[in-house]
Short mmCIF file of C-alpha atoms in Angstrom, two decimals:
data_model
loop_
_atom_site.label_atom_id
_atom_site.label_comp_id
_atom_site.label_asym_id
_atom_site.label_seq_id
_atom_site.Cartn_x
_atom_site.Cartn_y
_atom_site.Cartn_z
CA UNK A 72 99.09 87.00 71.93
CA UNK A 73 97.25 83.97 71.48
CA UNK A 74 99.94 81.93 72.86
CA UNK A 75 99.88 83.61 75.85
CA UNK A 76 96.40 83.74 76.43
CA UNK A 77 95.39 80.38 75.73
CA UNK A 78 99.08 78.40 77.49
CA UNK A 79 99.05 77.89 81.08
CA UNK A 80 101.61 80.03 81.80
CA UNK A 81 102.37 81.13 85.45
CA UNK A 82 105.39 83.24 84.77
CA UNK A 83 105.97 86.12 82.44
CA UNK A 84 108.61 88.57 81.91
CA UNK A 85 108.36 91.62 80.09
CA UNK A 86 110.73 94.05 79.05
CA UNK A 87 109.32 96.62 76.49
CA UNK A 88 111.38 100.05 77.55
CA UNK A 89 110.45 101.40 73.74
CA UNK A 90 106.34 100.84 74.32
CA UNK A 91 104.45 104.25 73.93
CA UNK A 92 101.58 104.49 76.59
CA UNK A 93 98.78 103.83 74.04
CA UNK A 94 100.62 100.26 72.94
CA UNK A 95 101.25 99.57 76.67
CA UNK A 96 97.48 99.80 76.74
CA UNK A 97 96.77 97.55 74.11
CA UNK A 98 99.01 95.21 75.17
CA UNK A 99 97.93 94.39 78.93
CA UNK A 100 94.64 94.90 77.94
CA UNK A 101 94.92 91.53 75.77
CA UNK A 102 96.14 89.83 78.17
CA UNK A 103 94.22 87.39 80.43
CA UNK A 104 95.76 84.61 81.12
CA UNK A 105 93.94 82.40 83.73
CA UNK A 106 97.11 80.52 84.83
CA UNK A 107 99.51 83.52 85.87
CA UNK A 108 101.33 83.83 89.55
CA UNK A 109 104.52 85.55 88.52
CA UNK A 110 104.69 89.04 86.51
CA UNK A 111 107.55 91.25 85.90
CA UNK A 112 107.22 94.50 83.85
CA UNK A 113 109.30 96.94 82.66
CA UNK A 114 108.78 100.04 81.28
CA UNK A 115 107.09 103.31 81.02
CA UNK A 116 103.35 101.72 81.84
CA UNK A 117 100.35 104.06 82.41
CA UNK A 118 98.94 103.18 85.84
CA UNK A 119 94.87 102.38 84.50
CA UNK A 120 95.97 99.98 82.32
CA UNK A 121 98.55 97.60 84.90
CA UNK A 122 95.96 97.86 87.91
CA UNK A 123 92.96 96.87 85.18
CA UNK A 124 95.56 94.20 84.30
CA UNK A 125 96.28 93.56 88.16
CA UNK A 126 92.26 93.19 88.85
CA UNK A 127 91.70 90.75 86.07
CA UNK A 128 94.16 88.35 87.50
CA UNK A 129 93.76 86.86 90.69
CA UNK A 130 95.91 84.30 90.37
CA UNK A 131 99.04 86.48 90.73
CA UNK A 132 101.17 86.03 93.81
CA UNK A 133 104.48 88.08 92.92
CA UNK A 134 104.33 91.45 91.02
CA UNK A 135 107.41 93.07 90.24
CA UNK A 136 107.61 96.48 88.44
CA UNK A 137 110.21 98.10 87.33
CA UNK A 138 111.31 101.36 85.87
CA UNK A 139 108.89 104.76 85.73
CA UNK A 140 105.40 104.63 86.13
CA UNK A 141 103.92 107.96 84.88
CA UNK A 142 101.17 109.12 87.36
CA UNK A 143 97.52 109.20 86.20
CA UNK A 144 95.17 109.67 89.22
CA UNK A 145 92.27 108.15 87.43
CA UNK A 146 91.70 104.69 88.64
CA UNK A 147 90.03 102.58 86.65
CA UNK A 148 86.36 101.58 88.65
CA UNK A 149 85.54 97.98 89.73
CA UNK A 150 83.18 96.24 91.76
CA UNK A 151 83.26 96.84 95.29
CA UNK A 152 83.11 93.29 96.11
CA UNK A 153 85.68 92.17 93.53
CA UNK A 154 88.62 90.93 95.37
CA UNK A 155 91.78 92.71 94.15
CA UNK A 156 94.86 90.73 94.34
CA UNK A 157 93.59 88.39 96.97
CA UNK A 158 96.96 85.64 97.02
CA UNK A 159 99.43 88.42 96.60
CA UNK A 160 102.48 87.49 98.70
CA UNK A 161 105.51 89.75 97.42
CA UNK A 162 105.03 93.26 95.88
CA UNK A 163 108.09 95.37 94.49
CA UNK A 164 107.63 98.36 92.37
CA UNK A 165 107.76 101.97 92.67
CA UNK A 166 106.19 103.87 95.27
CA UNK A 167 102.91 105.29 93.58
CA UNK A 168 102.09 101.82 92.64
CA UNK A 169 102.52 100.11 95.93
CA UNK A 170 100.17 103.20 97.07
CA UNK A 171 97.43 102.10 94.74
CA UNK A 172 97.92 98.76 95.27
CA UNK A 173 97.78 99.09 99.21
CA UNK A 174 94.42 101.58 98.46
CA UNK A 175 92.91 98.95 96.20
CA UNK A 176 93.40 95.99 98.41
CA UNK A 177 91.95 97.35 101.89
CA UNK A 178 93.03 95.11 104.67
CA UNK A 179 92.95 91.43 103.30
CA UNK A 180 96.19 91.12 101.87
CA UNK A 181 98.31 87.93 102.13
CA UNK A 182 101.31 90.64 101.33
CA UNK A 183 104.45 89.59 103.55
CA UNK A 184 107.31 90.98 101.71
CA UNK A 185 107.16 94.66 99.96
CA UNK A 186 109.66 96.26 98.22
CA UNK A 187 109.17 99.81 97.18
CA UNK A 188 111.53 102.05 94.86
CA UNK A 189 112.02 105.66 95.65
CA UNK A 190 113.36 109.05 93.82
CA UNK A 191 113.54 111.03 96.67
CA UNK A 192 115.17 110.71 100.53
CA UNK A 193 112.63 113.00 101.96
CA UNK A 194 110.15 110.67 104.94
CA UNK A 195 107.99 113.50 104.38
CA UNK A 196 106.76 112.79 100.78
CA UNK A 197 102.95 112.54 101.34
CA UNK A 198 102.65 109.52 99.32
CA UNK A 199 105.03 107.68 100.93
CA UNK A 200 103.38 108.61 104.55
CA UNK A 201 99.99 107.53 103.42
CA UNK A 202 102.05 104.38 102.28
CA UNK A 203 103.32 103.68 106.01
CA UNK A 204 100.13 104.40 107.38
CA UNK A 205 98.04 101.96 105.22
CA UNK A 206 100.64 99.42 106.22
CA UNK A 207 99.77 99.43 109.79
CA UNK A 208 96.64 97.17 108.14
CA UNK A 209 98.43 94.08 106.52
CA UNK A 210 99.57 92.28 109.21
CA UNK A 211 101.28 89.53 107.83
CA UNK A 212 103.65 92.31 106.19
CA UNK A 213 106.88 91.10 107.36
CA UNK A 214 110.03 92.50 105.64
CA UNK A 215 109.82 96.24 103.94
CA UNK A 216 112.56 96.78 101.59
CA UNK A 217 113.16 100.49 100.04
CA UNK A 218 115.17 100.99 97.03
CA UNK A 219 116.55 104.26 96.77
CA UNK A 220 117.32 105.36 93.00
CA UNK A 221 120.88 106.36 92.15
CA UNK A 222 122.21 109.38 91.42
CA UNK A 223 119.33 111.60 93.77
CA UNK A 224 120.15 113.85 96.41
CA UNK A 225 118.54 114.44 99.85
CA UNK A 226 116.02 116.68 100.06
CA UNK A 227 116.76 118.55 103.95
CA UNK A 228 120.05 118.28 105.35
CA UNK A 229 120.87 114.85 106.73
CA UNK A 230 120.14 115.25 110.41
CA UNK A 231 117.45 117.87 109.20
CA UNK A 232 114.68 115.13 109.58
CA UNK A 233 112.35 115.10 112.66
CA UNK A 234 110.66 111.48 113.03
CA UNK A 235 108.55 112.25 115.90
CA UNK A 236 105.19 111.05 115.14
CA UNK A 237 106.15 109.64 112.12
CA UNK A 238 103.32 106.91 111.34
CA UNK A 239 105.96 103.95 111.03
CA UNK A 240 105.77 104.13 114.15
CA UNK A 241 102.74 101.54 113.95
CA UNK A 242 104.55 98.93 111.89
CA UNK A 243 105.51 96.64 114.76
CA UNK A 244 104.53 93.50 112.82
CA UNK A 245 107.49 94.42 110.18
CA UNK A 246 111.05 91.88 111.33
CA UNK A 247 113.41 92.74 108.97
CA UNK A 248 114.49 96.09 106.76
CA UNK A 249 116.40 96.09 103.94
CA UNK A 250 117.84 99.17 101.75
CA UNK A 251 119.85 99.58 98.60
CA UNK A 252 121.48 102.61 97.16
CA UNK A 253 122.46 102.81 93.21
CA UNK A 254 125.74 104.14 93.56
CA UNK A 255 126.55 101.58 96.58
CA UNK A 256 128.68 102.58 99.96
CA UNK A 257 127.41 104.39 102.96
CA UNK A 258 125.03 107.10 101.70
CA UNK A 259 122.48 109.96 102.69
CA UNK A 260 120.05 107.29 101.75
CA UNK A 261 121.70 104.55 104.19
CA UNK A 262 121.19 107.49 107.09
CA UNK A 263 118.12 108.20 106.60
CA UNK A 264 117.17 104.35 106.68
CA UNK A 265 119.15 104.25 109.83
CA UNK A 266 116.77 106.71 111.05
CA UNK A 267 114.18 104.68 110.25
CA UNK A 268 114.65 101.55 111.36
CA UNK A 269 115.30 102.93 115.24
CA UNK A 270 111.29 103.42 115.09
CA UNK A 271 110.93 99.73 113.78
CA UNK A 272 110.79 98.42 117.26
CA UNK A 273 110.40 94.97 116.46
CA UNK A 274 112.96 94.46 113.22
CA UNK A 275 115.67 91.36 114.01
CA UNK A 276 117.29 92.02 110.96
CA UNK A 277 118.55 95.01 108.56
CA UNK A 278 120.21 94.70 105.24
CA UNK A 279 121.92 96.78 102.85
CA UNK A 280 124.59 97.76 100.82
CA UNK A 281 126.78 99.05 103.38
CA UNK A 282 128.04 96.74 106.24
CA UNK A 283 129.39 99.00 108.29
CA UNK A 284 126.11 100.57 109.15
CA UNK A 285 124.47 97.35 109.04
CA UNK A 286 126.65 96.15 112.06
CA UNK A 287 125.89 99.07 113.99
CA UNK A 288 122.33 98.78 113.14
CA UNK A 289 122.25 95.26 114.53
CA UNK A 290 124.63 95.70 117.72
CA UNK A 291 121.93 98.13 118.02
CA UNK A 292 119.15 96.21 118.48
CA UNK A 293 120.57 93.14 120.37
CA UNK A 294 121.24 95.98 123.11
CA UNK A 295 117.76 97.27 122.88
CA UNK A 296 116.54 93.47 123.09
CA UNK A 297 118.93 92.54 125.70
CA UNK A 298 118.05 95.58 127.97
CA UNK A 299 113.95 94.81 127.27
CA UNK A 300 114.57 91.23 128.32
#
């Protein structure tokens, strides 16, 4: 610990799966180090004690986060004119803490590439729609990637979704999409990202694990751009 507070140190890794919530507590409560742009965690982390870590560093410019985040809707209180994050560039972790994140940071995000992890298929998911609708703020957001988890099923039947009036609509500053499924191969999950990016009016480029869908995505939208121009 007193390495790591007192090195300049921009990039740390860690990988605790076996920390109980309290330790996880201790731990990133420790921690301040004044030289840090790069973290990765994983682990079972309680989310007051990562965004009290997030607010007490600055510097940070790529968070990654992996594994489960167990839910806690208290957040932990700080000024209102303490900038939160304020040279963030990439984000990737799982979808309740992109949703804080987004909620903590208002409007003045530098964030242009987000990456958000998902359990569930379902567009629906109220967390994930208040996520797409606070997105509609940063907009140097340029690439939205969504990891879907392996081994989950959908949640309606896979043309069962209606997307009318879905608030992605609003992301037109968003270029490219990119998806990933656990298990790999075309996928409920690659559908329902199809689905999605025909509202992303703007994307020039999709990704993902399947090809075949990715082609059809992109003949897509040279059509679409061909026919606009």
């Amino acid at each position: 610990m007193g390495i790591l507070k007192h090195s300049p140190i921009e990039t740390l890794a860690i990988y605790m799966v076996s920390l109980k919530p309290p330790q996880w507590s201790t731990l990133l409560g420790e921690l301040n180090m004044a030289f840090l742009e790069s973290i990765e965690l994983k682990g079972d982390i309680p989310q007051p004690p990562l965004i009290c870590f997030l607010i007490k560093h600055m510097g940070l410019k790529s968070v990654h986060i992996r594994c489960n985040v167990p839910l806690d809707r208290t957040q932990p209180s700080r000024s209102q004119c303490q900038p939160f994050l304020p040279n963030l560039l990439t984000l990737k972790a799982p979808l309740a803490v992109c949703c804080d994140i987004a909620k903590q940071v208002g409007s003045s995000l530098s964030l242009y590439h987000l990456e958000v992890e998902m359990k569930q298929l379902n567009p629906y998911d109220p967390t994930f729609c208040r996520l797409m609708e606070m997105l509609w703020h940063f907009q140097k957001l340029d690439h939205l990637g969504l990891r879907l988890r392996p081994f989950t099923t959908p949640q309606a039947p896979l043309n069962g979704y209606d997307w009318e009036g879905y608030p992605v609509h609003e992301l037109r500053q968003i270029r490219s999409l990119s998806f990933f499924w656990g298990q790999g191969g075309l996928s409920p999950g690659d559908i329902v990202c199809h689905h999605l990016s025909s509202l992303l009016l703007c994307l020039t480029q999709v990704t993902g694990h399947d090809v075949r869908l990715c082609a059809i995505i992109s003949d897509g939208r040279k059509r679409l751009r061909s026919w606009r121009g």
